[in-house]
Amino acid sequence: MEQQQETADLPGGSPTLIDVEQAEAAIVEHYPRLVRLAYLVLPPGMGRTRRVLAAHGLAQRALPRGRANEAGAQTAGADTGPGLPGQRGAEGAAADAGYAFVRLRVLRGALRAARRRRRPMGPALPRVWGLRLSPSPGGSDELALDKALSELSGPGRAAYALRGLERLGDREAREVLKAAGVADPRGALAEADTVEDPAGSRDGTLLESPEFDPCALQARPTDLMRRRQHARAALAAAAALVVCGTLLGLPGEGWGPSGAAAPPYARNPSSERALDPAELTRAAPEAWRTATRADFSTWPARGDRTGDTPLLRRALAVWARPGRSVRVSATPGTQSGPPSGPPQLLYAGEVDQVAVVLLYDGLRVVRYAEAGDGDGGAVALDFARADAADAASSTGLVVTRADGNVRYLAAPWVRHPSVRDLVRPGEAARPLRLTADGVTDPVRAGGADLVGGAGRAPECESWTALRLGSRLVTDLGEIVPARLTYGAPGGRGGGPRDVAGAPARAAWAHTACRLPLLHSRGVRTVNAWRFAAQRLPEGGGSAEWVCTRAETWRGAGGRVLAQFQPPTTDPAAPAAVVANAGDSPACGPREPRVLAGALWKSRAGRWYLLAAGSSQVTSVAARGDVRGTAVGRILTLPAREGDQARLSGRLAGGGRVTALR
């Protein structure tokens, strides 16, 4: 019997026939690598169990099928393509056409699934009933990398995997991506470039860790009660009683001390260790003095209930399995899953009749709060990203919020905190008392005094900021307060710095009341920067242009505001927001430049188009209802009310910049 064959293109561009047996040999020999590649490219939103099964199904279906003709060879299908490279450094079958052929089929199937996203994939074979399957959990580096990959598109994940797992160069990766049907291979590689190595990682082989190995699996049961409740209700009830009795007799006091936590599906030694209060990490009291890097990992455990084992047990159990009564919140881009290992205890104490536990796992800060004495009162669980935190971004954490007031836990190196009203730049900062455990007196939350009636914009009477050491921070609805800075990104000044001096305080006085636009967005820092000053026509005085940029903990999702501040005698008059852009690199370290424009009305009632750019802009042009150009970075043109214009500018290096919108 003649062998079935399918065409594929080898390097050099000439089609060749691939024997089915040759493809089968490549699948058998390199099955774990093919499954791992599929698992990395498949969309994370489909869930770990479905993702594992789909990866195995794609690898198994990579064996070519086709209708054999009279000569015994398959007709050429859609799998032909340009010359495809094998895996770098591989020998034998891994580098031949058979491996390149099956790898391409696996990659195409995974990318099709990534494009479908919300629609269910076809039947995944093999199927497993009654079990949840997931790869072995990795460490904090793997968790950070998995989160970063989940934010990429399917082609971006494919490009990252071809580079890191297959060790292909950019040219070879582009060939494979193009053959797999990716419309923009260069864009996929550029997207893969945005993935940064996890903080603390010294190893370039994270993609080969057990976290991403769908062939080394952990098995857990699905919902046994739901599967049995109709057919064998009586037997299921009896079995549940037996299981409950057994668990209550095991070490760790069973389910009882877990409070608001949901019952566990099954027990696992590594998971149990992560939820054992005795295994909590505690930094030495003076570790922050000698550490090479001051961050949350150097904070000692503080509070009057750090030895309260039942409270700590409840906090860990609710973190791992929050019940239906638990109010759970997470900043954007923050995973809310259980810890991969024993976390670090930062604080455990009672503040304002609320028991609070603050925990840190290297990537996240978790706040557990319960009312009363843990007798079933209200329970809250809050997550916030804190990966790559440094001394500047780990100066304090929110402990409690009540009636518009906030209490903070200050870093151990903070000795004399103070409170400043951003809207009143001329007022001196007020000292703030610290308890022996590092908890501040109540501080009015930023924006708590915004006043506004129906149909009116809020009036900003004050905005509270907290000075911890040399850092100025404010509450934007997160566990980790946002740091405020002032200064141009990059350049001779060295980038944004702490808010100090009259110009910085004056800029923030006009900007503070725009901070509600950044509330609950996972903001890490907010920088204000006066990028231009402009003389107004008809003797209108001098106006200022300010750019405000918010950076988030996840890198993406920030926001840029361009503001126009006409002359005023009120130091707290809010600047007018003339542009509000999301996910824009303008005003940041990647693009430290900006161009913005606005319509302005003089005292005589005449309208003008005003535009200003940062120092890199050498000329400005307007097109649309208003047309004109100006040499330099300032533009002033007569206009009419309601005119629309498109602004662009030329840069000193020859490039172009468009107005922020």
CSV table of C-alpha atoms in Angstrom, one decimal, residues 25 29 66 70 125-127 171 184 201 270 343 357 370 394 417 421 537 564 574 641 646:
chain,number,residue,atom,x,y,z
A,25,ALA,CA,7.0,10.5,13.7
A,29,GLU,CA,8.9,12.5,19.1
A,66,GLY,CA,-6.8,13.9,3.1
A,70,GLU,CA,-5.3,6.9,-7.4
A,125,LEU,CA,-10.0,15.5,22.0
A,126,PRO,CA,-9.1,13.8,24.3
A,127,ARG,CA,-11.9,14.6,26.6
A,171,ARG,CA,13.1,36.8,10.1
A,184,ASP,CA,0.9,41.5,10.3
A,201,SER,CA,14.0,36.9,37.0
A,270,SER,CA,1.4,22.6,48.6
A,343,PRO,CA,2.7,35.0,51.4
A,357,VAL,CA,-4.9,41.7,57.6
A,370,GLU,CA,-13.8,41.7,58.8
A,394,SER,CA,5.9,51.3,48.6
A,417,PRO,CA,4.3,62.0,57.8
A,421,ASP,CA,-4.1,70.2,50.6
A,537,PRO,CA,-3.9,87.9,21.9
A,564,PHE,CA,-5.1,74.8,29.3
A,574,PRO,CA,-9.0,74.1,37.8
A,641,GLU,CA,-17.1,79.6,17.8
A,646,ARG,CA,-6.6,69.3,12.8
